[in-house]
XYZ file of C-alpha atoms in Angstrom:
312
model
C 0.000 0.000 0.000
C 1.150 3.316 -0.997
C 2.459 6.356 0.983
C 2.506 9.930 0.955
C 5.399 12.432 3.186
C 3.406 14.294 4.851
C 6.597 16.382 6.925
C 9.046 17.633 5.168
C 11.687 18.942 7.745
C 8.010 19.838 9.803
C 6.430 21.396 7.138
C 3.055 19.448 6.150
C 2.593 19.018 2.728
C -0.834 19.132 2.149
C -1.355 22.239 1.434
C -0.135 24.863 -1.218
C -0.072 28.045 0.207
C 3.919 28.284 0.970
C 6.319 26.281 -1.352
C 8.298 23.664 0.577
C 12.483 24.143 0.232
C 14.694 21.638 -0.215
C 17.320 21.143 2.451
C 21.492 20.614 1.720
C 22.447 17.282 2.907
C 24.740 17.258 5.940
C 24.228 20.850 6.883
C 22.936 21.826 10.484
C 19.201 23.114 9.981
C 16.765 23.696 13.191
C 14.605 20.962 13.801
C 11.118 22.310 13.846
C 10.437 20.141 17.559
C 13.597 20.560 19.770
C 16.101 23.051 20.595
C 18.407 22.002 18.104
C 19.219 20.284 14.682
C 17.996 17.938 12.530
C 19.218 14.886 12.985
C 18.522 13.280 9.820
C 20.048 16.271 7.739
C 22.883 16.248 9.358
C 23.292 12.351 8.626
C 22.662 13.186 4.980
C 19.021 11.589 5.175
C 15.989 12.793 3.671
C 14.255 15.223 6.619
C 11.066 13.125 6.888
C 9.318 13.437 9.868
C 6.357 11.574 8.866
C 4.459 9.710 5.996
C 0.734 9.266 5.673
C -1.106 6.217 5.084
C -4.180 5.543 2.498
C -6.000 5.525 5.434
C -5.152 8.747 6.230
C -3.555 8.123 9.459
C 0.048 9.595 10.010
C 2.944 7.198 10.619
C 6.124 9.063 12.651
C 9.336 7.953 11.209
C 11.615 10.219 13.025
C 12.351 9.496 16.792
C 12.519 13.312 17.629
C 9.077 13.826 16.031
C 6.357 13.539 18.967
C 8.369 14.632 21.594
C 12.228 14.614 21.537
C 13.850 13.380 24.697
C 17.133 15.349 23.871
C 18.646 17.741 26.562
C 18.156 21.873 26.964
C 15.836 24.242 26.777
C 11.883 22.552 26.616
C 10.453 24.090 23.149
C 6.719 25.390 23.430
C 6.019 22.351 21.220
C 7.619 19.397 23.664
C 6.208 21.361 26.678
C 2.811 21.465 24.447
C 2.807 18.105 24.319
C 3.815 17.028 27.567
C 1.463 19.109 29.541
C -1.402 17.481 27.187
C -0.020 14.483 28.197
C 0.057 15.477 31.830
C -3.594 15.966 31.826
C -4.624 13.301 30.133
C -3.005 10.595 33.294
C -3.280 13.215 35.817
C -6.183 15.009 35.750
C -7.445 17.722 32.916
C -7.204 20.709 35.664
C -3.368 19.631 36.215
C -1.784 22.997 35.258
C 1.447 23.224 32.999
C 3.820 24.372 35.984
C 2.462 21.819 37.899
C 4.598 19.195 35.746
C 8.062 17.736 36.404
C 10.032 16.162 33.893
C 13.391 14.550 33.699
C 14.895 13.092 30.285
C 16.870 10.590 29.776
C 17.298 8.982 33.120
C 19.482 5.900 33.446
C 17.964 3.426 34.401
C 20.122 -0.187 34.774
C 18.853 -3.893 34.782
C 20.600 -6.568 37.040
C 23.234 -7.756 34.348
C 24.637 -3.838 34.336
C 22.680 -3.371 30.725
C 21.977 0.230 30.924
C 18.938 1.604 29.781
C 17.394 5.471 29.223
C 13.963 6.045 30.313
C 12.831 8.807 27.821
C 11.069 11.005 30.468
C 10.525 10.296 34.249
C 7.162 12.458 35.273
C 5.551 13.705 38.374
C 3.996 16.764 40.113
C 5.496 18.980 42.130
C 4.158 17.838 45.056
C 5.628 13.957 43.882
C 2.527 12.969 44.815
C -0.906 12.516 42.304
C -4.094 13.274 44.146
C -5.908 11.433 41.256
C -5.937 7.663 40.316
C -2.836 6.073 39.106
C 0.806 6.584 39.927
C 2.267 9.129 41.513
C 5.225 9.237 39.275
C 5.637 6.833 35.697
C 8.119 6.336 33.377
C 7.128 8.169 30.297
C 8.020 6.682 26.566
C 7.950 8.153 23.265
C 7.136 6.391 19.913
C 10.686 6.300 18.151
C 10.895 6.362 14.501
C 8.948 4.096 12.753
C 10.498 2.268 10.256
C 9.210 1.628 6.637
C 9.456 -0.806 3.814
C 10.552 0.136 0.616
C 12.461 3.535 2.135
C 14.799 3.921 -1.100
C 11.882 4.582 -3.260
C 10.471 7.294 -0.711
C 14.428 8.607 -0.824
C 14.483 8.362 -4.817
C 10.920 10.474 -4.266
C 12.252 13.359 -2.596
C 15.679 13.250 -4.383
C 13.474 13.848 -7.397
C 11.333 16.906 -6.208
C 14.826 18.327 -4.925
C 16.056 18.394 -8.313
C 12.994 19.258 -9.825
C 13.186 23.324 -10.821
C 9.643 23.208 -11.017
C 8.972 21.655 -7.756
C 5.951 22.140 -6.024
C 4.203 20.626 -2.555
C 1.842 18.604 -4.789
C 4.571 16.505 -6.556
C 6.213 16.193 -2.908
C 3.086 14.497 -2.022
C 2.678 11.912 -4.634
C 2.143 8.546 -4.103
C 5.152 6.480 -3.315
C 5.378 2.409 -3.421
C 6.399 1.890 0.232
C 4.965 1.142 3.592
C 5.254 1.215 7.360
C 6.007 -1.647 9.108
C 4.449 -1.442 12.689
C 5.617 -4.810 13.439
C 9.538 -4.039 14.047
C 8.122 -1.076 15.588
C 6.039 -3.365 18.210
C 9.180 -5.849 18.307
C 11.124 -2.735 19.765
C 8.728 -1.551 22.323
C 7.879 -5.294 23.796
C 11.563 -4.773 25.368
C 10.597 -1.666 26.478
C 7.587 -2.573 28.184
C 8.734 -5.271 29.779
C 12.399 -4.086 31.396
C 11.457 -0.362 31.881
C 8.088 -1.357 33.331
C 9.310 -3.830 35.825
C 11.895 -1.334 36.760
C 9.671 1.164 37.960
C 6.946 -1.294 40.026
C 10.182 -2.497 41.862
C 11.168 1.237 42.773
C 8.103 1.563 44.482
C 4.447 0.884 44.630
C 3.001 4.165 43.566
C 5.043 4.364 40.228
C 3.899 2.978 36.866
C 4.979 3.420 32.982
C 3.273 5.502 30.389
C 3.668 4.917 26.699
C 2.657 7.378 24.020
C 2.132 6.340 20.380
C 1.143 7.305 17.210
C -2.147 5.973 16.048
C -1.357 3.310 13.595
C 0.699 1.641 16.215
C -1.810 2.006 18.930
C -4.481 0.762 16.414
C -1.820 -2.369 16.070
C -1.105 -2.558 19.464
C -4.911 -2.974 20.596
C -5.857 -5.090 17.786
C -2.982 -7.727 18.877
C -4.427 -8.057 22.602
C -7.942 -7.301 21.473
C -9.060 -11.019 23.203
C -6.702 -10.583 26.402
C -9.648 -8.538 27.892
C -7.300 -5.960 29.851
C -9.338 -4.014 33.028
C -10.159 -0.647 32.620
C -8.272 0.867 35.654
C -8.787 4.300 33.993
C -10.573 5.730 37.311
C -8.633 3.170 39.541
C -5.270 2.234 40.367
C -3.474 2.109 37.177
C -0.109 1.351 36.480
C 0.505 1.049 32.738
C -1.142 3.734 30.209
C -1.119 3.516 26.612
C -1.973 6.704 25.002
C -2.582 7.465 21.490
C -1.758 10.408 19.085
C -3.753 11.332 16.246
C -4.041 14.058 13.827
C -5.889 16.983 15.140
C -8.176 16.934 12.065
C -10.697 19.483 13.722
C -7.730 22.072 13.387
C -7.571 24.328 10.051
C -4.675 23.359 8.091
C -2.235 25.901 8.360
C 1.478 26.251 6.963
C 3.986 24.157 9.145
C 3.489 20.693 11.202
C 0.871 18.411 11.508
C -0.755 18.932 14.908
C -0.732 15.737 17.029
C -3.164 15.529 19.923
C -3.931 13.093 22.629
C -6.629 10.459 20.914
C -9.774 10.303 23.679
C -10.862 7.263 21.947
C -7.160 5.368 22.086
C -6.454 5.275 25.787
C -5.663 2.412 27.873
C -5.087 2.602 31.708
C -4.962 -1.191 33.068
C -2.497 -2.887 35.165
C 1.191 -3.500 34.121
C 1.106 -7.483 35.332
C -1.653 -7.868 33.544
C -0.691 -6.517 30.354
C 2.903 -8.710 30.578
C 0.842 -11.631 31.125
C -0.818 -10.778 27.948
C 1.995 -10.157 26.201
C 3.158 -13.736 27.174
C 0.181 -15.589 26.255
C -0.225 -14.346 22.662
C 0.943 -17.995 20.923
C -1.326 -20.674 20.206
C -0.173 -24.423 20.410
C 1.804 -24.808 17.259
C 1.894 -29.159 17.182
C 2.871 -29.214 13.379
C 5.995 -27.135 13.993
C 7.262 -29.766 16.628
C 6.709 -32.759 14.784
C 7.303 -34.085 10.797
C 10.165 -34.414 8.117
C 13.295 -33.620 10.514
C 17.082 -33.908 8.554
C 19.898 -35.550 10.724
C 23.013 -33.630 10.933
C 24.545 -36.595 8.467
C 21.900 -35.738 6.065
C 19.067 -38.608 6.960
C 15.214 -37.228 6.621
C 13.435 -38.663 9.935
C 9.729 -38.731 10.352
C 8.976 -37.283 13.797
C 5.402 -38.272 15.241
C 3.348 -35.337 16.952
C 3.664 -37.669 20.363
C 7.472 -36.871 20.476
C 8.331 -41.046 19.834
C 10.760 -42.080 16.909
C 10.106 -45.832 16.304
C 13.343 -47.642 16.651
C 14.824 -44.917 19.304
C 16.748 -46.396 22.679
C-alpha cells in the first residue's frame, strides 16, 4: 500500500499556500520540535518526519518527532505536548507548571545493561491526588520504520532536483509502507524491562507509553481477546496513550498537529498486560513434529507424540 510524506523537515505538505524548500544534505538546519538540529540532515538523510497512510492516518518515522527526549531548553512544542499528556493521566485541571520532567534517566537492569527512560514524570508535590501513579516512566514512539524507504528517498531526491517543484509533486504517491511490526518488536523490550523497573522502585510508580495511532491501532488489535481491566478511574499502572491528527484544526502552513486520541487510551495494570503479552501464541503441534534432517543428512519422520520408532 502506498504512501505519501506528509513532513518535510516539519512542514506538512498538504497544502499549497507556501512552497516547501529543499534542504542541503549534511548541513545543520533547526529541527522544527527541539532546541536544536535535525538529525537526519545532518546524517545526509531525507528530513522526513512523517508519511501518511491511504488511510489517512500519520505514521512518525523520526524518533525526535512527537516529543524529543534530547537535553536543553523545553520548546513550546515538547512542553505542548507534555502538559497534554500530563492531563490526560493526571487530571485535565493539572496545570502546565504543575509538571516535572526529567529526560533521559538511566535506568540499569541486574546484568549492568543500561537503559534510558525517555522522560521520568511527576507533580510537584511527587505525589498525584488522582488515580494512578504518583510518578511513571514516560516513553515516546521512536521512529517508525518503513518498507521500501529507497523509493520514498528516490521520491524526494526527485522533487529536490525538480526546478519546477511544487508541494503537490512532494506528495505523490510512493510504493512503500510502514512496518508497525519491528516497531512493536522494539517496544515489547521496552515494556517489559522499563516497566518492571519502575513497580520495583516503588508501589506508587507505573509506565506511560505514548504512540502514534497506527501503532496504537496495532497494538490494541494484537491483545484485542486478552480482555485488559479498565483501571482508567482506579489504580493504574501502565497507560497507553494514542496520538492522532488533530483533524478538527484548520490546516495551516507548518506541522501536523498531534493531539492526545480520547478514543485510544488504555489505563490497566502493568502485570496484567505482561501476562498478555506472554500468552499471545497458540499451540503450534505441526511445527514440533514431521520431516526432521539428521546432521549426516538422513530425513526422519517425527510423530506429533514426540516417539521415533526404533529410538533407545
Amino acid at each position: 500500500m502506498p504512501v505519501v510524506v506528509a513532513e518535510y523537515l516539519g512542514q506538512r505538505t498538504d497544502i499549497d499556500e507556501v512552497q516547501i524548500q529543499p534542504v542541503e544534505e549534511g548541513t545543520q538546519v533547526q529541527c522544527p520540535f527541539m532546541a536544536g538540529y535535525c538529525s537526519k540532515v545532518k546524517k545526509k538523510l531525507k528530513p522526513v518526519c512523517s508519511v501518511r497512510k491511504t488511510d489517512g492516518t500519520v505514521w512518525i518515522t523520526c524518533q525526535h518527532r512527537l516529543c524529543a527526549t534530547i537535553n536543553g531548553p523545553l520548546t513550546d512544542y515538547q512542553s505542548g505536548v507534555l502538559h497534554d499528556i500530563a492531563r490526560t493521566v493526571f487530571h485535565t485541571s493539572v496545570r502546565a507548571e504543575e509538571v516535572c520532567v526529567r529526560r533521559e534517566v538511566r535506568m540499569t537492569v541486574n546484568d549492568g545493561t543500561d537503559y534510558n527512560a525517555d522522560y521520568i514524570m511527576t507533580l510537584t508535590s511527587g505525589r498525584s491526588p488522582y488515580s494512578g501513579p504518583d510518578r511513571f516512566v514516560l516513553e515516546m514512539q521512536g521512529g517508525g520504520e518503513t518498507s521500501q524507504t529507497g523509493r520514498i528517498t528516490a521520491h524526494i531526491a526527485s522533487w529536490e532536483k525538480d526546478p519546477l517543484r511544487t508541494n503537490e509533486l512532494l506528495r505523490q504517491p510512493v510504493a512503500a509502507g510502514t512496518i508497525e511490526t519491528n516497531a512493536w518488536r522494539r517496544q515489547q523490550e521496552q515494556f517489559i524491562v522499563k516497566g518492571n523497573i519502575s513497580m520495583k522502585t516503588w508501589k506508587g510508580y507505573g509506565i506511560v507509553f505514548c504512540v502514534g495511532a497506527p501503532l496504537f491501532d496495532y497494538l490494541k488489535n494484537k491483545l484485542v481477546e486478552a480482555n485488559l481491566p479498565d483501571l482508567r478511574t482506579y489504580n493504574w499502572t501502565l497507560a497507553l496513550i494514542g496520538f492522532s491528527e488533530a483533524t478538527d484544526e484548520e490546516k495551516r502552513p507548518g506541522l501536523v498537529p498531534y493531539k492526545v486520541d480520547p478514543n485510544r487510551l488504555l489505563f490497566t495494570n502493568y502485570q496484567t498486560f505482561v501476562q498478555a503479552l506472554i500468552n499471545q501464541g497458540e499451540p503450534s503441534p505441526d511445527a514440533f513434529s514431521g520431516t526432521f534432517m539428521t546432521l549426516d543428512g538422513r530425513e526422519v519422520e517425527i510423530p506429533r507424540d514426540g516417539i521415533v520408532e526404533g529410538r533407545i
